Short mmCIF file of C-alpha atoms in Angstrom, two decimals:
data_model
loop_
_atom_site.label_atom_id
_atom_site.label_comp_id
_atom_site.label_asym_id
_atom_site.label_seq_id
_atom_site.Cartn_x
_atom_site.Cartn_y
_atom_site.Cartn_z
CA UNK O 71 -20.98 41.40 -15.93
CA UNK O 72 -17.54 43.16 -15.05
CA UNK O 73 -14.70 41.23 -13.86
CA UNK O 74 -12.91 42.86 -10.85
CA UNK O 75 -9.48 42.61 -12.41
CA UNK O 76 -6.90 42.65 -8.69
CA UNK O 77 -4.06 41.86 -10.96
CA UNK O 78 -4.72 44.87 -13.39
CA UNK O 79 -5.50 47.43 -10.37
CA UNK O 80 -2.75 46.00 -8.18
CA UNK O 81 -0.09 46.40 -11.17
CA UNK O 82 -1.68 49.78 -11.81
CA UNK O 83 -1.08 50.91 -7.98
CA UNK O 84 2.67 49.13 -7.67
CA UNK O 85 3.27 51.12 -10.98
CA UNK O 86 1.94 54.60 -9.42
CA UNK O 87 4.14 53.75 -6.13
CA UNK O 88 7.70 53.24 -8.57
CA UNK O 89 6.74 56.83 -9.99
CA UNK O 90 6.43 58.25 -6.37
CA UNK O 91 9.44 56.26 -5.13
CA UNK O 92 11.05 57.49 -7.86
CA UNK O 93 10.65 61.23 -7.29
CA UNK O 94 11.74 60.49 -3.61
CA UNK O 95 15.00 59.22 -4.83
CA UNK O 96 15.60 62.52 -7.11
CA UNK O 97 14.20 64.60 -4.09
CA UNK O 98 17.51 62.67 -2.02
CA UNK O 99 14.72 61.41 0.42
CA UNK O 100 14.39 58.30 2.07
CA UNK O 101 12.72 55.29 0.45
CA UNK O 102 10.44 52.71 2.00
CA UNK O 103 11.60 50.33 4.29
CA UNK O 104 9.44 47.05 4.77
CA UNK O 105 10.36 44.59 7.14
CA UNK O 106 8.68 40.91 7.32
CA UNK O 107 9.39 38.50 10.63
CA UNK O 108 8.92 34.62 9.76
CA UNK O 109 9.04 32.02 12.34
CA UNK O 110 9.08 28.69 11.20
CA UNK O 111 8.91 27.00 7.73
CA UNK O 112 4.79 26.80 6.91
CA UNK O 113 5.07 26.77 3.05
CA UNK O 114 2.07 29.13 1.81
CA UNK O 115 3.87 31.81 4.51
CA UNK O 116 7.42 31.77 2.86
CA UNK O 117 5.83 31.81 -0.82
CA UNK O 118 3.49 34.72 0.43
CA UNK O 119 6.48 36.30 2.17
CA UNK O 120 8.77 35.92 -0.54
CA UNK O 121 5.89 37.54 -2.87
CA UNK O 122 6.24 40.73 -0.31
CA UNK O 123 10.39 40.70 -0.83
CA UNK O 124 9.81 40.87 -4.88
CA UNK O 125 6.80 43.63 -4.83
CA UNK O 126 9.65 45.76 -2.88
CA UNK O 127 12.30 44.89 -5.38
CA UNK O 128 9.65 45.84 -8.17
CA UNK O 129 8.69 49.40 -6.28
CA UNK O 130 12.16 50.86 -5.08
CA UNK O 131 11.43 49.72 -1.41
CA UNK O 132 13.73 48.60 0.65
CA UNK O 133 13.27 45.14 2.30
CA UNK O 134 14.37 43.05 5.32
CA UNK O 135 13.43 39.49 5.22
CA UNK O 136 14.04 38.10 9.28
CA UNK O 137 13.68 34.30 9.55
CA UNK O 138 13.30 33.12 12.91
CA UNK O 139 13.43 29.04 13.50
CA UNK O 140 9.79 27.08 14.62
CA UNK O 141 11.62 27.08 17.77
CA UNK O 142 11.41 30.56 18.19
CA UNK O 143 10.43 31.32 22.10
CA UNK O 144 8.16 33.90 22.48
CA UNK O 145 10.43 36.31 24.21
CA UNK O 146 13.20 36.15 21.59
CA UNK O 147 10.37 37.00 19.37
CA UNK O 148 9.60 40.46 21.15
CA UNK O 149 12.95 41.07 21.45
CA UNK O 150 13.34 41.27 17.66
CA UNK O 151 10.02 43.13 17.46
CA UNK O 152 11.42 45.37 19.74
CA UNK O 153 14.32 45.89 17.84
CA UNK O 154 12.56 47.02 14.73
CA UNK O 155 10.55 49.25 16.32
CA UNK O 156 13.15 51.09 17.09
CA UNK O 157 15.04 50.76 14.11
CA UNK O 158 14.38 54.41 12.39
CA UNK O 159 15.40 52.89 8.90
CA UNK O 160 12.21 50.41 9.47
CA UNK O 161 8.78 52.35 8.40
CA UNK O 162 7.05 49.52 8.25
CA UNK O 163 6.69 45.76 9.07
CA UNK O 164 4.63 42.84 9.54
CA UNK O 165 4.51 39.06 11.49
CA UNK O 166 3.65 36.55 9.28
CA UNK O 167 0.97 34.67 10.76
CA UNK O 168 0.22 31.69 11.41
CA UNK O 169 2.79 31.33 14.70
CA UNK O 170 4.20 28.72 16.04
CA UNK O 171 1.75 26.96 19.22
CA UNK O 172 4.36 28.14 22.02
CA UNK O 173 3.88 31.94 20.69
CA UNK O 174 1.13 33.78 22.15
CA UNK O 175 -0.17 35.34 18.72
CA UNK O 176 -2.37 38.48 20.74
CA UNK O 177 0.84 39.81 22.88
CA UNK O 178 2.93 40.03 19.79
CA UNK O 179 0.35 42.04 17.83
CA UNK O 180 0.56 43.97 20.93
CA UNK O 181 4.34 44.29 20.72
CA UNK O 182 4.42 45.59 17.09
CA UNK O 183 4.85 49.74 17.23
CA UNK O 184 1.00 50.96 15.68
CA UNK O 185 2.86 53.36 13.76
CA UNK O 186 4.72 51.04 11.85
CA UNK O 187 1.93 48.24 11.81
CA UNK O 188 1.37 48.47 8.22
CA UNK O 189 -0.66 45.07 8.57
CA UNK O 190 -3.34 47.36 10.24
CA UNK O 191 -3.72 44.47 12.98
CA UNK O 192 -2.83 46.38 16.38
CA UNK O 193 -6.14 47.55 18.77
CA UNK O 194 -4.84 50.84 18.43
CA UNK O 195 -4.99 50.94 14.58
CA UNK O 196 -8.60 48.95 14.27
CA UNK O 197 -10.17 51.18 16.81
CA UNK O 198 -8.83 54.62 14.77
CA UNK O 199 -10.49 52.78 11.87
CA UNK O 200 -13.72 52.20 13.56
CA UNK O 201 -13.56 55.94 15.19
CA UNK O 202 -13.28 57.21 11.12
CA UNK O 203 -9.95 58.40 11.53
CA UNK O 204 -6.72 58.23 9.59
CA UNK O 205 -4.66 55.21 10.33
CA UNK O 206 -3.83 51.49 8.40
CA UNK O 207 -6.61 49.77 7.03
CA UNK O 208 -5.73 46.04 6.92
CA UNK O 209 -4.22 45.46 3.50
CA UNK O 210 -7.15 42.81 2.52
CA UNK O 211 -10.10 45.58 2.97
CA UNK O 212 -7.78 48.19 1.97
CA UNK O 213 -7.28 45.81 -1.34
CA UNK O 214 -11.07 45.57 -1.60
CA UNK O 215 -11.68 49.23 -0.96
CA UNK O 216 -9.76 50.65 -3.30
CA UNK O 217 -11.39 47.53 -6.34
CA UNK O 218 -14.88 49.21 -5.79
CA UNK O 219 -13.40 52.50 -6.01
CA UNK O 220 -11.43 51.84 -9.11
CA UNK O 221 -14.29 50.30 -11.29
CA UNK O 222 -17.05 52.60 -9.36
CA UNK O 223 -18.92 50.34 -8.00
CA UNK O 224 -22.15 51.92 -6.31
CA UNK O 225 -22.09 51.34 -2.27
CA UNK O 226 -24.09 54.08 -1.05
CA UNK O 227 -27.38 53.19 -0.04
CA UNK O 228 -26.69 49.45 -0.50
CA UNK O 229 -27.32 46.34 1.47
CA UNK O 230 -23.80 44.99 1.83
CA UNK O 231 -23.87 41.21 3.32
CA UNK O 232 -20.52 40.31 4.79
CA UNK O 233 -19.62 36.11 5.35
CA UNK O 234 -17.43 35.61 8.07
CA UNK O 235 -16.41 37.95 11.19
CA UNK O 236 -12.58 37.31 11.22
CA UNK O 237 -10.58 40.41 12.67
CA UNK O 238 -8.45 40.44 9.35
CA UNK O 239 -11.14 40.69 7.08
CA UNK O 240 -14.96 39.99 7.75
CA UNK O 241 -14.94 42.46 10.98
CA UNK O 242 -13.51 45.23 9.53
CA UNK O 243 -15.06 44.99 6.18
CA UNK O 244 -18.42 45.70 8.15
CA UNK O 245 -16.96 48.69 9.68
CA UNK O 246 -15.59 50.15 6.37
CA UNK O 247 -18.87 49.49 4.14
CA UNK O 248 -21.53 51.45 6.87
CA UNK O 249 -18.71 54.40 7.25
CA UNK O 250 -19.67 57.71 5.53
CA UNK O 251 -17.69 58.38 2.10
CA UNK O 252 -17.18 56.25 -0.91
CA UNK O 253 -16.50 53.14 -0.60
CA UNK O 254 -19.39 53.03 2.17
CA UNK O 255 -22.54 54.58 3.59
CA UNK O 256 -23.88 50.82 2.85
CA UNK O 257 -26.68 49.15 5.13
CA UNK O 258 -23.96 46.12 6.41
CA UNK O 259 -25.27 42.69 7.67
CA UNK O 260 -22.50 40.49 9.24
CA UNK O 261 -23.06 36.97 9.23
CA UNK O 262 -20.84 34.36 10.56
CA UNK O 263 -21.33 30.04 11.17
CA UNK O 264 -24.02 30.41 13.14
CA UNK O 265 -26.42 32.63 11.27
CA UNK O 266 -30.16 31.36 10.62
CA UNK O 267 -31.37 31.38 6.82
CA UNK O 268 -28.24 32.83 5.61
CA UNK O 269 -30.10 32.36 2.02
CA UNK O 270 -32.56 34.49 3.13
CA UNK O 271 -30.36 36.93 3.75
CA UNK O 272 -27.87 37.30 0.97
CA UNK O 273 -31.01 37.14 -1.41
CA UNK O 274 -31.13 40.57 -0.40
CA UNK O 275 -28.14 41.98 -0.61
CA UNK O 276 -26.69 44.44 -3.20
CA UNK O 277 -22.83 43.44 -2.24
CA UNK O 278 -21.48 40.62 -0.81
CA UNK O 279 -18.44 40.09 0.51
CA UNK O 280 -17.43 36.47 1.37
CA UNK O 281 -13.97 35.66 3.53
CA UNK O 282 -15.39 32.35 4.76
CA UNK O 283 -12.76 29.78 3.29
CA UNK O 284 -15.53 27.11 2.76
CA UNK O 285 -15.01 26.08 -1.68
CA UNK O 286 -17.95 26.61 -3.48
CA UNK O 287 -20.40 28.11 -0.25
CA UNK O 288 -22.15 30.95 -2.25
CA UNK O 289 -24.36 29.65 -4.42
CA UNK O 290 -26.08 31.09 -7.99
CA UNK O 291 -29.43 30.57 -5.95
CA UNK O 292 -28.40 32.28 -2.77
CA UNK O 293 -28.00 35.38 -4.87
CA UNK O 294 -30.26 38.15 -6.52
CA UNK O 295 -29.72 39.19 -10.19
CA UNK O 296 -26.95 42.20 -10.85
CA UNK O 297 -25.29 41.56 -7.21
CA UNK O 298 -21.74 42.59 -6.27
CA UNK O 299 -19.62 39.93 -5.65
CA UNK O 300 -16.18 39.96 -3.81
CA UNK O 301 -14.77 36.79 -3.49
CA UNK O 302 -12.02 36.68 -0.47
CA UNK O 303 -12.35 32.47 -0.16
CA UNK O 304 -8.75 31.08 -1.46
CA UNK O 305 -9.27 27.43 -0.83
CA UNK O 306 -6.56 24.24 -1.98
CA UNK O 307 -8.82 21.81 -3.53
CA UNK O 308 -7.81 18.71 -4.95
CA UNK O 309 -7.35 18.41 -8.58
CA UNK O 310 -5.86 15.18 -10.01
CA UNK O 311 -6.47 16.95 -13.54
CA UNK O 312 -4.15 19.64 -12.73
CA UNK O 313 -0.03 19.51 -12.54
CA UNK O 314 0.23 20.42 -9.14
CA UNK O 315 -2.69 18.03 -8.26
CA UNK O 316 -4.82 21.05 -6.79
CA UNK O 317 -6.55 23.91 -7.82
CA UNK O 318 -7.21 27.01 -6.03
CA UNK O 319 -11.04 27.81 -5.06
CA UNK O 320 -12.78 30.52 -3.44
CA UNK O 321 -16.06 30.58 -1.32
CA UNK O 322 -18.16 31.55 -4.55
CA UNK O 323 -19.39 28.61 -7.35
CA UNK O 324 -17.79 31.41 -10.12
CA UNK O 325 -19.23 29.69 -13.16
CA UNK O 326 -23.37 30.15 -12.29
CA UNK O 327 -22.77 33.05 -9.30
CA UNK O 328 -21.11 35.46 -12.53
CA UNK O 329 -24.20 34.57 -14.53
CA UNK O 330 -26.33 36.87 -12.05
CA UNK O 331 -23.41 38.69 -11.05
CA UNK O 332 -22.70 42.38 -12.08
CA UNK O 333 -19.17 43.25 -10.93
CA UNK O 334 -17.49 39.67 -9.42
CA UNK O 335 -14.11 39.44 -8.62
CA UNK O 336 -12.52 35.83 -10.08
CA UNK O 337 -10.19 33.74 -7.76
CA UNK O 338 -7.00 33.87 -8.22
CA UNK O 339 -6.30 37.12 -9.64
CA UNK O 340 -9.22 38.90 -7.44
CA UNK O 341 -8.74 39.84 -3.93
CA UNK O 342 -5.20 38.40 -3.46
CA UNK O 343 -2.51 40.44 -5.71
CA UNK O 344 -4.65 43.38 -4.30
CA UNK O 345 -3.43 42.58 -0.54
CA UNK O 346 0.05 43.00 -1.17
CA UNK O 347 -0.39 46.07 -3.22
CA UNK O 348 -1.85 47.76 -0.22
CA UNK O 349 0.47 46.35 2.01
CA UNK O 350 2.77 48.35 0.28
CA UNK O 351 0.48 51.43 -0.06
CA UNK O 352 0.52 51.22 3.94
CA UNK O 353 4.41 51.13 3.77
CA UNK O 354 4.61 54.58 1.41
CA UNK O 355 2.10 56.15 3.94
CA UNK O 356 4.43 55.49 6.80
CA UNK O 357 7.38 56.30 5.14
CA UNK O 358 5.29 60.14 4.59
CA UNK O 359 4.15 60.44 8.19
CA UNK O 360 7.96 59.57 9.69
CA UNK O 361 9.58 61.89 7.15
CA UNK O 362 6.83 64.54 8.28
CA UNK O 363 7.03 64.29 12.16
CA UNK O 364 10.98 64.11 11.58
#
C-alpha cells in the first residue's frame, strides 16, 4: 500500500513554481498576482484564506487579501469584483465561499472575469473542461489529477466510482476521469445520496473518489482488494482526547480501508495541501496567457 503523500507533491509543485517565479523576476517580467475576496468572518474561510496569503509569500506571488464585512450587499460585492477584473495587475482571483444569505452565490460566480477565475468555478471555464479544452480545472481535481499522475497511478481502462456530485468536486471529477489522456480514459460511475446498493457498486471499482463529507462512510467491506482510494471527506469530529477537542476525519474508515487499499491518500495531508498548490498552478498559468496576449 502507497500513501498518496499531498503534502510531499504539493511542496514539490510550490517549490517548482519559486524556480519559475524566480526566472520571471531575472527575465524583468511580471510576477503572479492572486487576489482573494472574503465577506464575513466564518472561521475555517479566514484560516483557509490566510493559508492562500502565505503559499504566495512562499512562491514570489503577489497577493491581495480584500475583506468585505457579513454585511456586504450583493451589489457592493460586484462592484469590487468588477474592479478586479479590470485591474491588469490582478491575474488571478477567487470568492471565498461560503457567502453571506443576502448574496446570491450563482450571479457572483457569474461576475468573476473566466480568464482570471483561477477557482475554475465560472460556466464558461467548466464547460471548456467538459469540451477537452484548455482552461482552469478546479484546484481540488486539479490537486487530485496531478497525485495520480505523480505516483502513476493506472486510470486507463479502470472503473472509477465517484461519491458525491458537487460542482466543485464530485461533477467534475467524473468529467476528468472518462476524458482521453492520463489521468483518464476510466469507465466513471457517479453516485450521489440517492443511489441504490452503493456497496454493490464500489465493490467494483478500481478508483474511488469520495467528496461526500459524511466521517467514516467508506467502509473496508464496501471495497475490493488493491483499490485506489482518494479521500476528499475533511470532516470536524469531536475528540475530547485531543487539545483542540476535535479531530479531523474524512469520508474513508483509513485504518481497515488502507488494509485493502493500494494507493490511499490519508486525511489531513491528502487532498487538501494539494488544493492550494493548484490554486496557485492556475495563478502561474494566467499570469503566462496575459503576458502572451499582451
Amino acid at each position: 500500500m502507497t500513501i498518496l503523500d499531498g503534502k510531499k507533491v504539493s511542496n514539490d509543485i510550490k517549490d517548482e513554481i519559486t524556480e519559475q517565479v524566480k526566472k520571471m523576476k531575472a527575465k524583468g517580467e511580471k510576477v503572479p498576482h492572486l487576489a482573494a475576496i472574503i465577506v464575513g468572518n466564518d472561521g475555517a474561510s479566514l484560516t483557509y484564506v490566510g493559508s492562500k496569503v502565505r503559499a504566495c509569500e512562499r512562491v514570489g506571488f503577489e497577493s491581495t487579501l480584500v475583506k468585505m464585512s457579513s454585511t456586504t450587499s450583493e451589489v457592493e460585492l460586484l462592484d469590487k469584483i468588477h474592479e478586479l477584473n479590470e485591474n491588469p495587475e490582478i491575474d488571478g482571483y477567487i470568492v471565498q465561499l461560503p457567502l453571506p444569505d443576502q448574496i446570491d452565490t450563482q450571479k457572483v460566480l457569474l461576475a468573476v472575469n473566466p480568464d482570471k477565475d483561477v477557482d475554475g468555478f465560472h460556466p464558461a471555464n467548466f464547460g471548456k473542461m467538459a469540451l477537452d479544452m484548455t482552461t482552469f480545472i478546479p484546484a481540488t481535481p486539479f490537486g487530485i489529477l496531478e497525485l495520480l499522475e505523480r505516483y502513476g497511478v493506472e486510470t486507463s481502462g479502470k472503473h472509477t466510482v465517484v461519491i458525491g456530485r458537487s460542482h466543485i468536486v464530485g461533477r467534475p471529477m467524473s468529467i476528468l476521469m472518462g476524458r482521453k489522456g492520463f489521468p483518464g480514459n476510466s469507465t466513471v460511475t457517479l453516485t450521489h445520496s440517492h443511489t441504490k446498493n452503493i456497496t454493490q457498486i464500489t465493490s467494483q471499482a478500481d478508483i474511488i473518489i469520495s467528496a461526500l463529507g459524511v466521517p467514516n462512510f467508506l467502509k473496508a467491506e464496501m471495497v475490493k482488494d488493491d483499490v485506489v482510494i482518494i479521500d476528499v471527506g475533511i470532516t470536524r469530529v469531536a475528540d475530547d482526547s485531543t487539545e483542540k477537542g476535535y479531530r479531523i476525519t474524512g469520508d474513508v474508515d483509513f485504518v481497515n480501508v488502507s488494509k485493502k487499499a493500494s494507493f490511499i491518500t490519508p486525511v489531513p495531508g491528502g487532498v487538501g495541501p494539494m488544493t492550494i498548490a493548484m490554486l496557485l498552478k492556475n495563478t502561474l498559468l494566467a499570469c503566462e496567457r496575459h503576458r502572451k496576449r499582451a
